[in-house]
Amino acid sequence: MLAIDLGASSGRGIVGSFDGEKLTLKENHRFSNDPVILCGRMYWDILRIFHEIKQSIAKTVLDGDAIRSIGIDTWGVDYALLDANGRMLANPTHYRDARTEGIVSYVDRFFAPSELYATTGIQCMNFNTIFQLAADLRDDGEIFKNATRMLNVPDLLNYFLTGNMANEYTILSTGALLDAHKRDYAKDIIAKAGIPQGLFGEIVQPGTSMGKLLPQVQGEVGKTDAEVLTVASHDTASAVIAVPTQEKEFLFISSGTWSLMGTELDAPKINAETEQYNFTNEGGVNNTIRFLKNIMGLWLIQESRRQWRREGKEYSFAELEALAKEAKPFHCFIDPDHPSFVAPGDLPARVREFCQKTGQYVPQTVGEVMRCIYESLALKYRYTAEVIGKLTGIRPRIIHVVGGGTKDGFLSQMTADACNLPVCAGPEEATAIGNLLVQLMAAGEAKDLSDARAIVAASFAPKHYTPKDTAAWDAAYQTFCTFF
């Protein structure tokens, strides 16, 4: 099987092999995923992304891997519009593009935020698909005269490969377009926003066949009988499949550019309290609901590193971690989810500005900025864990951290310390593994979600972190909570 796993900063192709007991991985292609700013708008370079996907498929042919299926997962909410001939009308716009600034208050004229949340159960974020579509209707209405279909990014890439269109459930669920209880389009909300209903096609579940590669694609990549499947196409939906647990009550953090922290439920939880705390209800495999909070994750570190590089200072992630360890602990904190940290740019300067405005010590060195970010993330995880317990009544015994962020042992240890809960970190390639597990379920090699997670536990050894020095973290938490 081939998992194409596309993150907000990089993509990879991973070949998975299953021997009946264990899953093994082989990365065959990796590439950076760089947005393009053109004429004042930030786009995804979707044609380059598609080229890189074909490179990964071609390598499976050259390597003789004889893959049986291909699945694609990506970040959420973003989309492209297509015309009646199936041609893309514009590159997908990046969710960090500035066109949605102030869009939430603009959309208030169509429906109240409480109505939107009561129907969709989705955390209010200005880049949700419904807000992006509203911004496009307001600013670029002409494009809708020719638009006949909307496809989220993984559905778009499946269409490029096979010529077949469908809207996969988990990726569609991220954008506040679905009725969370009915698991179908929120038609009243869509109509009130003025979005044409005809843009939306059949909703399919993970594991649905989209068909074989188009002849012209095979002409580029080589002959293969691989079938393209919808997987849990939202990367977090895939990552949560790979949480190695059989417990019903658990916390997860899917750690990458974003930190998605939550738990798994059988049904949406939508009420005044969950709306107050801005929690989201996204669709998962086997009709599960991912009840979670989007937290600004490793973006804070990634964008800081990019800024220092722009200033001519090159640091590896390991060097940044080492500098953070040398800095004084609990000196200053930020709210990682403050709006000032969303856009690209000089993030270290914004960290200093936040600390100055809140009357704290202003970090001066690279290590002090990094220490501030690390500790603030860990404390935000504690805050979120406490809110999840309040909203759901669950009492987890452990936090499962999955994804690329598990490579950062310093943050995992801080998470255990701040939350006073053991942390089980791994697997690192959780998103690709979850992608492959859906392919296994579609092939009948894994019976259900429980069976899939047992395969993960048998195949990948996690790292464990136990809480330390919790009294100091308790004191820091009291200060941290004053910023909300």
Short mmCIF file of N, CA, C and O in Angstrom, two decimals, residues 360-416:
data_model
loop_
_atom_site.label_atom_id
_atom_site.label_comp_id
_atom_site.label_asym_id
_atom_site.label_seq_id
_atom_site.Cartn_x
_atom_site.Cartn_y
_atom_site.Cartn_z
N GLN A 360 5.04 41.09 31.66
CA GLN A 360 5.97 40.03 32.04
C GLN A 360 7.39 40.39 31.62
O GLN A 360 7.63 41.37 30.92
N TYR A 361 8.31 39.55 32.05
CA TYR A 361 9.68 39.62 31.54
C TYR A 361 9.63 39.43 30.03
O TYR A 361 8.93 38.55 29.51
N VAL A 362 10.37 40.25 29.30
CA VAL A 362 10.41 40.16 27.84
C VAL A 362 11.62 39.33 27.43
O VAL A 362 12.76 39.73 27.70
N PRO A 363 11.41 38.17 26.81
CA PRO A 363 12.55 37.31 26.46
C PRO A 363 13.46 37.99 25.44
O PRO A 363 13.00 38.59 24.47
N GLN A 364 14.76 37.86 25.66
CA GLN A 364 15.74 38.55 24.83
C GLN A 364 16.47 37.59 23.89
O GLN A 364 16.66 37.90 22.71
N THR A 365 16.87 36.45 24.39
CA THR A 365 17.70 35.55 23.60
C THR A 365 16.83 34.54 22.86
O THR A 365 15.64 34.36 23.15
N VAL A 366 17.46 33.86 21.91
CA VAL A 366 16.77 32.79 21.18
C VAL A 366 16.28 31.72 22.16
O VAL A 366 15.14 31.25 22.09
N GLY A 367 17.14 31.33 23.11
CA GLY A 367 16.76 30.31 24.08
C GLY A 367 15.60 30.72 24.94
O GLY A 367 14.72 29.92 25.26
N GLU A 368 15.55 32.00 25.34
CA GLU A 368 14.44 32.49 26.17
C GLU A 368 13.13 32.49 25.40
O GLU A 368 12.08 32.14 25.95
N VAL A 369 13.17 32.88 24.13
CA VAL A 369 11.96 32.83 23.31
C VAL A 369 11.47 31.38 23.17
O VAL A 369 10.28 31.08 23.32
N MET A 370 12.42 30.49 22.91
CA MET A 370 12.05 29.08 22.74
C MET A 370 11.49 28.50 24.04
O MET A 370 10.51 27.74 24.02
N ARG A 371 12.12 28.82 25.17
CA ARG A 371 11.63 28.30 26.45
C ARG A 371 10.20 28.79 26.71
O ARG A 371 9.34 28.03 27.18
N CYS A 372 9.95 30.04 26.39
CA CYS A 372 8.62 30.61 26.55
C CYS A 372 7.60 29.84 25.71
O CYS A 372 6.51 29.50 26.19
N ILE A 373 7.95 29.53 24.47
CA ILE A 373 7.03 28.80 23.59
C ILE A 373 6.80 27.38 24.11
O ILE A 373 5.64 26.92 24.21
N TYR A 374 7.87 26.68 24.44
CA TYR A 374 7.74 25.30 24.93
C TYR A 374 6.84 25.23 26.16
O TYR A 374 5.90 24.42 26.22
N GLU A 375 7.14 26.03 27.15
CA GLU A 375 6.38 25.97 28.40
C GLU A 375 4.93 26.39 28.17
O GLU A 375 4.01 25.80 28.77
N SER A 376 4.71 27.36 27.32
CA SER A 376 3.35 27.82 27.06
C SER A 376 2.52 26.74 26.35
O SER A 376 1.33 26.57 26.64
N LEU A 377 3.14 26.01 25.43
CA LEU A 377 2.43 24.90 24.79
C LEU A 377 2.05 23.84 25.81
O LEU A 377 0.90 23.36 25.83
N ALA A 378 2.99 23.44 26.66
CA ALA A 378 2.71 22.41 27.66
C ALA A 378 1.59 22.85 28.60
O ALA A 378 0.71 22.05 28.96
N LEU A 379 1.60 24.11 29.00
CA LEU A 379 0.56 24.61 29.90
C LEU A 379 -0.78 24.73 29.18
O LEU A 379 -1.84 24.53 29.80
N LYS A 380 -0.77 25.04 27.89
CA LYS A 380 -2.02 25.07 27.14
C LYS A 380 -2.61 23.66 27.01
O LYS A 380 -3.83 23.47 27.03
N TYR A 381 -1.74 22.66 26.92
CA TYR A 381 -2.22 21.28 26.91
C TYR A 381 -2.91 20.95 28.24
O TYR A 381 -3.96 20.30 28.26
N ARG A 382 -2.33 21.40 29.35
CA ARG A 382 -2.96 21.14 30.65
C ARG A 382 -4.32 21.82 30.72
O ARG A 382 -5.30 21.20 31.17
N TYR A 383 -4.38 23.08 30.31
CA TYR A 383 -5.65 23.80 30.32
C TYR A 383 -6.69 23.05 29.49
O TYR A 383 -7.84 22.85 29.92
N THR A 384 -6.30 22.61 28.31
CA THR A 384 -7.22 21.91 27.41
C THR A 384 -7.65 20.57 27.99
O THR A 384 -8.82 20.19 27.89
N ALA A 385 -6.71 19.85 28.61
CA ALA A 385 -7.05 18.57 29.24
C ALA A 385 -8.09 18.76 30.34
O ALA A 385 -9.03 17.96 30.47
N GLU A 386 -7.94 19.82 31.13
CA GLU A 386 -8.90 20.08 32.19
C GLU A 386 -10.27 20.41 31.63
O GLU A 386 -11.30 19.96 32.15
N VAL A 387 -10.30 21.17 30.55
CA VAL A 387 -11.59 21.52 29.93
C VAL A 387 -12.25 20.29 29.33
O VAL A 387 -13.47 20.09 29.46
N ILE A 388 -11.47 19.42 28.69
CA ILE A 388 -12.04 18.19 28.13
C ILE A 388 -12.67 17.35 29.24
O ILE A 388 -13.77 16.80 29.08
N GLY A 389 -11.98 17.25 30.38
CA GLY A 389 -12.54 16.51 31.50
C GLY A 389 -13.85 17.13 31.98
O GLY A 389 -14.83 16.42 32.28
N LYS A 390 -13.89 18.44 32.04
CA LYS A 390 -15.10 19.14 32.48
C LYS A 390 -16.25 18.92 31.51
O LYS A 390 -17.40 18.70 31.93
N LEU A 391 -15.97 18.94 30.21
CA LEU A 391 -17.02 18.86 29.20
C LEU A 391 -17.52 17.44 28.96
O LEU A 391 -18.67 17.24 28.58
N THR A 392 -16.65 16.46 29.14
CA THR A 392 -17.01 15.07 28.81
C THR A 392 -17.13 14.15 30.01
O THR A 392 -17.74 13.09 29.91
N GLY A 393 -16.52 14.54 31.13
CA GLY A 393 -16.52 13.67 32.30
C GLY A 393 -15.49 12.56 32.26
O GLY A 393 -15.41 11.75 33.19
N ILE A 394 -14.66 12.52 31.22
CA ILE A 394 -13.67 11.45 31.16
C ILE A 394 -12.52 11.74 32.13
O ILE A 394 -12.21 12.90 32.40
N ARG A 395 -11.92 10.69 32.64
CA ARG A 395 -10.78 10.79 33.54
C ARG A 395 -9.64 9.95 32.99
O ARG A 395 -9.42 8.82 33.41
N PRO A 396 -8.93 10.47 32.02
CA PRO A 396 -7.90 9.67 31.35
C PRO A 396 -6.74 9.36 32.29
O PRO A 396 -6.40 10.15 33.17
N ARG A 397 -6.11 8.23 32.04
CA ARG A 397 -4.94 7.83 32.83
C ARG A 397 -3.64 8.14 32.11
O ARG A 397 -2.56 7.98 32.70
N ILE A 398 -3.75 8.58 30.85
CA ILE A 398 -2.54 8.78 30.05
C ILE A 398 -2.86 9.74 28.91
O ILE A 398 -4.02 9.87 28.49
N ILE A 399 -1.84 10.42 28.41
CA ILE A 399 -1.96 11.24 27.20
C ILE A 399 -1.15 10.57 26.09
O ILE A 399 0.04 10.29 26.27
N HIS A 400 -1.79 10.31 24.97
CA HIS A 400 -1.10 9.75 23.80
C HIS A 400 -0.73 10.89 22.87
O HIS A 400 -1.60 11.61 22.38
N VAL A 401 0.57 11.05 22.63
CA VAL A 401 1.05 12.04 21.67
C VAL A 401 1.51 11.29 20.43
O VAL A 401 2.33 10.37 20.51
N VAL A 402 0.94 11.66 19.27
CA VAL A 402 1.30 11.00 18.02
C VAL A 402 1.70 12.05 17.00
O VAL A 402 1.37 13.23 17.13
N GLY A 403 2.43 11.62 15.98
CA GLY A 403 2.83 12.53 14.91
C GLY A 403 4.26 13.00 15.02
O GLY A 403 5.02 12.57 15.91
N GLY A 404 4.63 13.92 14.14
CA GLY A 404 6.01 14.37 14.05
C GLY A 404 6.53 15.02 15.31
O GLY A 404 7.73 15.00 15.58
N GLY A 405 5.63 15.60 16.12
CA GLY A 405 6.05 16.25 17.35
C GLY A 405 6.60 15.30 18.39
O GLY A 405 7.24 15.74 19.36
N THR A 406 6.40 14.00 18.21
CA THR A 406 6.94 13.03 19.17
C THR A 406 8.46 12.99 19.13
O THR A 406 9.10 12.49 20.07
N LYS A 407 9.06 13.53 18.06
CA LYS A 407 10.52 13.59 18.01
C LYS A 407 11.08 14.55 19.04
O LYS A 407 12.25 14.48 19.39
N ASP A 408 10.24 15.45 19.51
CA ASP A 408 10.66 16.47 20.47
C ASP A 408 10.42 15.94 21.89
O ASP A 408 9.38 16.17 22.49
N GLY A 409 11.40 15.23 22.42
CA GLY A 409 11.26 14.66 23.76
C GLY A 409 11.15 15.71 24.85
O GLY A 409 10.52 15.48 25.88
N PHE A 410 11.75 16.87 24.63
CA PHE A 410 11.68 17.96 25.61
C PHE A 410 10.23 18.40 25.81
O PHE A 410 9.77 18.55 26.94
N LEU A 411 9.49 18.56 24.72
CA LEU A 411 8.09 18.96 24.83
C LEU A 411 7.24 17.84 25.41
O LEU A 411 6.32 18.10 26.20
N SER A 412 7.52 16.60 25.07
CA SER A 412 6.77 15.48 25.63
C SER A 412 6.95 15.40 27.15
O SER A 412 5.98 15.17 27.89
N GLN A 413 8.18 15.60 27.62
CA GLN A 413 8.42 15.58 29.06
C GLN A 413 7.71 16.74 29.73
O GLN A 413 7.11 16.60 30.81
N MET A 414 7.78 17.93 29.12
CA MET A 414 7.06 19.08 29.68
C MET A 414 5.56 18.83 29.74
O MET A 414 4.88 19.25 30.68
N THR A 415 5.03 18.15 28.73
CA THR A 415 3.60 17.84 28.71
C THR A 415 3.22 16.94 29.87
O THR A 415 2.21 17.16 30.56
N ALA A 416 4.04 15.92 30.13
CA ALA A 416 3.80 15.04 31.28
C ALA A 416 3.88 15.83 32.58
O ALA A 416 3.03 15.67 33.47
#
